[in-house]
Short mmCIF file of C-alpha atoms in Angstrom, two decimals:
data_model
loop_
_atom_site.label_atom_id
_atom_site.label_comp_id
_atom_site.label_asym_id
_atom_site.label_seq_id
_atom_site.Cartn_x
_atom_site.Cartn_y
_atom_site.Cartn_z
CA UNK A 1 -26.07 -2.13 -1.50
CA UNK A 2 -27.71 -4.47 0.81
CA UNK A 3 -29.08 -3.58 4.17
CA UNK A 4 -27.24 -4.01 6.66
CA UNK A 5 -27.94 -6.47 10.17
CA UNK A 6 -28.63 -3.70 12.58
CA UNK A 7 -25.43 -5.32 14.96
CA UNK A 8 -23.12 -3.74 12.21
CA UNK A 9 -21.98 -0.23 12.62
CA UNK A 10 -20.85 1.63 9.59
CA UNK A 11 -19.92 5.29 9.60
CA UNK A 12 -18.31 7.25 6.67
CA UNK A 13 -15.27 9.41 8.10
CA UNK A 14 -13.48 12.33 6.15
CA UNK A 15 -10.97 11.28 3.66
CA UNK A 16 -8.10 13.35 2.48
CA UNK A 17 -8.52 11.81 -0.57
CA UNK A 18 -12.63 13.17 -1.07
CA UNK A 19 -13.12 16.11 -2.63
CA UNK A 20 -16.25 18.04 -3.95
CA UNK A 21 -15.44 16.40 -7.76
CA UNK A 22 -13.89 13.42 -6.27
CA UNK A 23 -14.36 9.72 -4.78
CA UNK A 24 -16.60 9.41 -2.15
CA UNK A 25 -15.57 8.59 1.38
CA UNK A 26 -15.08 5.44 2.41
CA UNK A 27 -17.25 3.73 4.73
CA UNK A 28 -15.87 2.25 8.16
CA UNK A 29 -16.88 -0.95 9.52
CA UNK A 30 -16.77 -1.10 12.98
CA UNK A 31 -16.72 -5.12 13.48
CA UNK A 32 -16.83 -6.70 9.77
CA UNK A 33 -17.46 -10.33 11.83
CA UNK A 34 -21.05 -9.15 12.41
CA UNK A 35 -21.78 -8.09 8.67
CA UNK A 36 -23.51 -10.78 6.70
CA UNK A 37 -22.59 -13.37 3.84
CA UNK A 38 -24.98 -10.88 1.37
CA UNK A 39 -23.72 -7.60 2.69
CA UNK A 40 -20.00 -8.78 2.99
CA UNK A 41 -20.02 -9.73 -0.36
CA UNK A 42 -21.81 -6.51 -1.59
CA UNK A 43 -19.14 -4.22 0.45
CA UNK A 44 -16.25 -6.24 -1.25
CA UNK A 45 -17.93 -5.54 -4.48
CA UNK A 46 -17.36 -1.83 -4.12
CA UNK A 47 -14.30 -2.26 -2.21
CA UNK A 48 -12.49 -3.66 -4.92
CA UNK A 49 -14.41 -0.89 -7.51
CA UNK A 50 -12.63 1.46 -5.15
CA UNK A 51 -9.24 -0.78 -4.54
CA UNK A 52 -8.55 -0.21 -8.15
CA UNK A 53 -8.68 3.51 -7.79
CA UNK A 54 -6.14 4.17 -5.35
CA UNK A 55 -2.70 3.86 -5.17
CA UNK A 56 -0.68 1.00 -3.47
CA UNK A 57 0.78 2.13 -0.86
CA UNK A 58 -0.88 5.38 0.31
CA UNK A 59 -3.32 5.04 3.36
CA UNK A 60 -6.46 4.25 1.71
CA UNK A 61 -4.82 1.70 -0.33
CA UNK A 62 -3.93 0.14 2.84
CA UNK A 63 -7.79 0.77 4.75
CA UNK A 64 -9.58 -0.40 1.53
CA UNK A 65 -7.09 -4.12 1.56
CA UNK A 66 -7.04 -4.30 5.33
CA UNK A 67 -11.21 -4.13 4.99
CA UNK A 68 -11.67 -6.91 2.66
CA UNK A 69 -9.27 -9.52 4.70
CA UNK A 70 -11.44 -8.71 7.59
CA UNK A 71 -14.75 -8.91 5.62
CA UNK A 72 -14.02 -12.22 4.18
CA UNK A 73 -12.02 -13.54 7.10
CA UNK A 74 -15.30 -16.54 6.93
CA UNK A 75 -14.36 -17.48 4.07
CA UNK A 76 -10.58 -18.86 5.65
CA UNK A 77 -12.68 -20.35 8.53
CA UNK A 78 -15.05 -21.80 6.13
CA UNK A 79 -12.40 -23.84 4.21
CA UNK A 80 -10.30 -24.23 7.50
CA UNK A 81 -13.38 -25.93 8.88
CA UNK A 82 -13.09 -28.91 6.37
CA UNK A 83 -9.27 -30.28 7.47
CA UNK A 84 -10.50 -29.74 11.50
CA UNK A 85 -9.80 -33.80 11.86
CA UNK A 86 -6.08 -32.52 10.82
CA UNK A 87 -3.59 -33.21 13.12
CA UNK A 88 -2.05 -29.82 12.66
CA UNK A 89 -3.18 -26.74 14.72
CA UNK A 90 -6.77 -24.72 13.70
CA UNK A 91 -5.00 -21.77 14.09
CA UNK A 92 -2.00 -22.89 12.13
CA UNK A 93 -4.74 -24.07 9.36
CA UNK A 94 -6.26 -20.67 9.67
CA UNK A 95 -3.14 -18.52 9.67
CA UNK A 96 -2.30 -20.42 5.93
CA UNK A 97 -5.46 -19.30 4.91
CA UNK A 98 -5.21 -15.75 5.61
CA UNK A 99 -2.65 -15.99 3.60
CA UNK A 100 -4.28 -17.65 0.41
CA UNK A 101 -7.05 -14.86 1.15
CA UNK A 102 -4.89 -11.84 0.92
CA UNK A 103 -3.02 -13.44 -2.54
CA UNK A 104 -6.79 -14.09 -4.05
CA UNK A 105 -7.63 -10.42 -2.53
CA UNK A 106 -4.32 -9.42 -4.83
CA UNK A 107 -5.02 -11.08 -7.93
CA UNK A 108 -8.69 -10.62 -8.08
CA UNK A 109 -9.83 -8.62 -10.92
CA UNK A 110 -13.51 -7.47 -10.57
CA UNK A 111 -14.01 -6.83 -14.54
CA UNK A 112 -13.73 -10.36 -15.32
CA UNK A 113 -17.63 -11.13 -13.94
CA UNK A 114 -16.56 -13.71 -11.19
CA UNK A 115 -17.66 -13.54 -8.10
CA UNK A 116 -15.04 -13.06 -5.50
CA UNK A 117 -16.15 -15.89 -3.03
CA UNK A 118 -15.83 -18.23 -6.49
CA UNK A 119 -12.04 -17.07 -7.33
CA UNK A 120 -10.99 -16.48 -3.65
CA UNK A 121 -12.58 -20.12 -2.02
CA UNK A 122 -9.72 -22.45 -4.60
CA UNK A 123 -7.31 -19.99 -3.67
CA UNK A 124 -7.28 -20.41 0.19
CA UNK A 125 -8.06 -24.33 -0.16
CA UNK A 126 -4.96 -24.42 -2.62
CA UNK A 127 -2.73 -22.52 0.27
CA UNK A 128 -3.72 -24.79 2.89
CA UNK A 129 -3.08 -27.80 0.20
CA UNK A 130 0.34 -26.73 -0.06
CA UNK A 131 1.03 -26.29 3.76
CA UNK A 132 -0.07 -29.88 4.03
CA UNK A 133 2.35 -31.19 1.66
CA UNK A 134 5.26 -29.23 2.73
CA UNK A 135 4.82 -29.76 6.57
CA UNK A 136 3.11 -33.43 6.04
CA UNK A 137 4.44 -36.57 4.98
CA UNK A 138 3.84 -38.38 1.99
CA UNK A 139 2.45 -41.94 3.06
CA UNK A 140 0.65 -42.05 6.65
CA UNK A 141 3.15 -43.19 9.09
CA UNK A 142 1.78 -43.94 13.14
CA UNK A 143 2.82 -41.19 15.54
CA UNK A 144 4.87 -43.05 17.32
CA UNK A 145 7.14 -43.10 14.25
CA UNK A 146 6.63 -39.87 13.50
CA UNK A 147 8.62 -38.96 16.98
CA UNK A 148 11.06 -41.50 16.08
CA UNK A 149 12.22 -39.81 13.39
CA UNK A 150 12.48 -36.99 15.34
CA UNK A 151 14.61 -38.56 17.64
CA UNK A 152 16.74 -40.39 15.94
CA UNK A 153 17.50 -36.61 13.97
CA UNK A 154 18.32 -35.09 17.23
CA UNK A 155 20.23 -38.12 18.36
CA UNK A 156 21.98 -38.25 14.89
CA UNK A 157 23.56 -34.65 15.46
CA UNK A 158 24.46 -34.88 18.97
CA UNK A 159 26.58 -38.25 18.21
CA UNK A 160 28.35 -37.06 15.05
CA UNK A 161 29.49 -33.42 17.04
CA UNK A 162 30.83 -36.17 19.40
CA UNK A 163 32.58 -38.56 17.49
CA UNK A 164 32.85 -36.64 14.48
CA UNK A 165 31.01 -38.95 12.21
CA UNK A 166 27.97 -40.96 11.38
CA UNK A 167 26.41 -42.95 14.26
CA UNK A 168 26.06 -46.60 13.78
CA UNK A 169 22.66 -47.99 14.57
CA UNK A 170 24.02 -49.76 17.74
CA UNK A 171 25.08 -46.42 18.93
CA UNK A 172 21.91 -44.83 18.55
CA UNK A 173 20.17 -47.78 20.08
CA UNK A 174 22.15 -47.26 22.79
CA UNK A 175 22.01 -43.71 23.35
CA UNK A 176 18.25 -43.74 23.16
CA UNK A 177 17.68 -46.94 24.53
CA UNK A 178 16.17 -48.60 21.89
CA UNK A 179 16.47 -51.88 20.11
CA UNK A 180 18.45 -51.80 17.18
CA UNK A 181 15.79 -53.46 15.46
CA UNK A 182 13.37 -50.00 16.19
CA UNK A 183 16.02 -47.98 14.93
CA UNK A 184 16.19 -49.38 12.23
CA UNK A 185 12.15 -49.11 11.70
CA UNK A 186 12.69 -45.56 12.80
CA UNK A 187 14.95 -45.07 9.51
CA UNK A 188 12.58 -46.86 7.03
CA UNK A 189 9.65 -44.47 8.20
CA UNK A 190 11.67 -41.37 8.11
CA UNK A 191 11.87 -41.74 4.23
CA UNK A 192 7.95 -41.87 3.98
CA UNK A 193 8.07 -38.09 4.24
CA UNK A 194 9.59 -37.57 1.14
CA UNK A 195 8.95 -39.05 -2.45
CA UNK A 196 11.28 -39.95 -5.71
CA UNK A 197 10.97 -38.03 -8.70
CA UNK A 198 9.39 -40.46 -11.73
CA UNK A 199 12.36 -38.46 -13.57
CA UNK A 200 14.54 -40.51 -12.59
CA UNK A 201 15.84 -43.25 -14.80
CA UNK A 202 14.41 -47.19 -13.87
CA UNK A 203 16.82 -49.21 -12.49
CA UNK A 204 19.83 -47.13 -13.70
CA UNK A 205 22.24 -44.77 -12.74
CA UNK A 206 22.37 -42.75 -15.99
CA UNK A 207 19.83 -40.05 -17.48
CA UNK A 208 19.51 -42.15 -20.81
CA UNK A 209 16.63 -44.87 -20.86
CA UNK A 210 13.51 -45.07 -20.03
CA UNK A 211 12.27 -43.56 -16.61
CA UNK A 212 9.48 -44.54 -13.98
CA UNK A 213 7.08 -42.19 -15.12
CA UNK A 214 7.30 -43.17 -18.89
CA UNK A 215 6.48 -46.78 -17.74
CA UNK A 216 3.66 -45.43 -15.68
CA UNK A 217 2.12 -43.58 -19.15
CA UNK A 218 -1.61 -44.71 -19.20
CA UNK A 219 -4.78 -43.88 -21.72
CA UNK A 220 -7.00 -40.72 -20.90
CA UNK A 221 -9.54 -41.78 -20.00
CA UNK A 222 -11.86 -38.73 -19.97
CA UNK A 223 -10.76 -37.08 -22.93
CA UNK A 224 -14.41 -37.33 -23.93
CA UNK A 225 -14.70 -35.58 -20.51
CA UNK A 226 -12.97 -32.49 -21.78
CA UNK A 227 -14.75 -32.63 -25.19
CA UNK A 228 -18.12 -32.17 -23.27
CA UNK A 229 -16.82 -29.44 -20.96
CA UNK A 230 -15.41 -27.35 -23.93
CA UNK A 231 -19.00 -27.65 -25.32
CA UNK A 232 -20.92 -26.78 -22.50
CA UNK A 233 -18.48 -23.19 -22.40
CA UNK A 234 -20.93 -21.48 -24.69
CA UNK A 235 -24.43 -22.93 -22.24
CA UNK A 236 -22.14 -21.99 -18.58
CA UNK A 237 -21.74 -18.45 -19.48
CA UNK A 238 -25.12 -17.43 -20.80
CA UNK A 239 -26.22 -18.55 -17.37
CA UNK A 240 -26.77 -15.50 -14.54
CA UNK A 241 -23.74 -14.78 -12.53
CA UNK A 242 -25.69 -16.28 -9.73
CA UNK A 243 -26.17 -19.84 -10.94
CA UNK A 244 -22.45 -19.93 -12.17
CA UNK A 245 -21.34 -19.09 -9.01
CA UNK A 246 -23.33 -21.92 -7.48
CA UNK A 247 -22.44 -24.25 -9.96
CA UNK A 248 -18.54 -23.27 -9.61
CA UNK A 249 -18.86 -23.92 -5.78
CA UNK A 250 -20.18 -27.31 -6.13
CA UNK A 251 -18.43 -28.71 -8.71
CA UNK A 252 -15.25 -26.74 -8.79
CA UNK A 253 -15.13 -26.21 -5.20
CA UNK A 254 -16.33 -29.55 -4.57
CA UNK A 255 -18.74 -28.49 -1.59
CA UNK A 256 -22.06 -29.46 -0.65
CA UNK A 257 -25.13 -28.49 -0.99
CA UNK A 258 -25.75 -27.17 2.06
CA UNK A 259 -22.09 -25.66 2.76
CA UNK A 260 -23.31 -23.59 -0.33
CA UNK A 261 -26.36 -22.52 0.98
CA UNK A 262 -24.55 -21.84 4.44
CA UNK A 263 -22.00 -20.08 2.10
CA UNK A 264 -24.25 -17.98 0.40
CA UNK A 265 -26.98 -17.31 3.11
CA UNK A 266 -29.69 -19.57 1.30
CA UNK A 267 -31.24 -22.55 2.33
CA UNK A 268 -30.03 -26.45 1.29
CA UNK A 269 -33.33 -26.91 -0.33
CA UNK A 270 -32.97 -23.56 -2.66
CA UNK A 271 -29.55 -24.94 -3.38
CA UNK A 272 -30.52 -28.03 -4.56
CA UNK A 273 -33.46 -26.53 -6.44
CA UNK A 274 -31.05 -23.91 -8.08
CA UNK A 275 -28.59 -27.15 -9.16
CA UNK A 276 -32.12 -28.68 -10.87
CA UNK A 277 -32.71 -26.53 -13.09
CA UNK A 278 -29.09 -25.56 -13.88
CA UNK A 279 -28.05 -28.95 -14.43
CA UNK A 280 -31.31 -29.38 -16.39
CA UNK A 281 -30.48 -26.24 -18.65
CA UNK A 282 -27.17 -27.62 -19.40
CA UNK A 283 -28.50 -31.26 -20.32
CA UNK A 284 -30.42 -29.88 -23.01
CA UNK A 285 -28.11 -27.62 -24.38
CA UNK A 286 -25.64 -30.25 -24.50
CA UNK A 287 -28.08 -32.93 -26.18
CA UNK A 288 -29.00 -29.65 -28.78
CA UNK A 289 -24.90 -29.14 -29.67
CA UNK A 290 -24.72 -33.02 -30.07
#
């Protein structure tokens, strides 16, 4: 296991589950933010050996999982780092992606050779995704609209408990002193936050026909794309796990060279010297298969 920065306290306290024959105990971390990228990722390494030992739900169980959110708690501030020009809340952002960290820390299965900063990294990013589109609105819309809608919701509801229907726009204008013609803007905007289904049948009422999506059909363009992936399978894994998981970051993860090196505690330059010769090893294989 890696050495440890000398700010990190680790101490190995009695288990009930150690015995003379039996697992070691486990180590304690005092403050997991001050362990490094290379040591964090070495601890989860035999935290997960040892995850897969014990039984969900006893005490260890729980020690072992609560450990590993905490040790890779930079990985959610990592990816949270890249929507900070978001409108919504860092800690908000964050929160989501404790979330997608604990489901990769669930699924994660050690004996299939991936790193866990590879599988866990699309995870959280694919969390936070999905918190966008639920809470966020389909087309971009000025704020000012945005609180309209609001508004006119709140508005909406107080009106029909009072007259026991629908507001017309004039009595909305009214009640929020508003034109009738911002109202009415207000209304057009408020359906920006949704989007129709290309199920649903062009220009008619019926499920027969045609729909929007089949009229949308278009060539693939990079089948040939997929051909050359599928070929370079065989050249990806004979390379170390070390350059896959490099490669994986920066073009599965889509991040840069040097949010990989920050990432992985190396330097942009080793990065992009590591991508040379990967890239390079790959280009020949793939001209020797053609």
């Amino acid at each position: 296991m890696a050495v440890l920065n000398p700010t990190t306290s680790i101490t190995t306290p009695k288990s009930p589950s150690a015995t003379p024959t039996g697992p070691a105990p486990l180590p304690r971390i005092d403050d997991p933010s001050a362990v490094s990228p290379a040591d964090a990722r070495a601890l989860s390494r035999t935290l997960f050996q040892r995850l897969g030992q014990l039984e969900e739900g006893t005490p260890e169980f729980s020690y072992v999982r609560g450990t590993l959110v905490e040790l890779n708690m930079a990985l959610v501030k990592f990816v949270a780092g890249r929507y900070r020009t978001r409108s919504e809340p860092m800690e908000d952002i964050i929160q989501v992606g404790t979330v997608g960290l604990i489901k990769a820390i669930d699924r994660f299965d050690p004996g299939q050779g991936v790193e866990f900063t590879t599988f866990a990294i699309p995870t959280i990013a694919g969390e936070i995704k999905r918190f966008f589109r639920d809470t966020g609105w389909m087309v971009h819309v000025p704020r000012r609209l945005q609180e309209l809608r609001i508004a006119l919701a709140k508005a909406t509801d107080e009106l029909q408990q009072l007259h026991d229907r629908a507001p017309s726009t004039a009595e909305l204008a009214e009640h929020l002193s508003l034109s009738e013609a911002e109202i009415r803007e207000g209304i057009v905007a408020s359906r920006a936050q949704t989007a129709g289904s290309l199920d649903i049948g062009a220009g008619s009422d019926t499920d027969d026909g045609p729909t929007l999506g089949d009229r949308l059909a278009f060539e693939e363009r990079d089948f040939e794309l997929v051909l050359n992936r599928e070929a370079l399978k065989p050249a990806i894994a004979a390379l170390s796990e070390r350059d896959r998981e490099v490669l994986s970051l920066r073009f599965g993860s889509d991040l840069t060279q040097a949010e990989i090196g920050e990432l992985l505690g190396f330097s942009q330059m080793h990065i992009s010297r590591v991508l040379k010769r990967v890239l390079g090893e790959l280009r020949t294989a793939l001209l020797t298969e053609s």
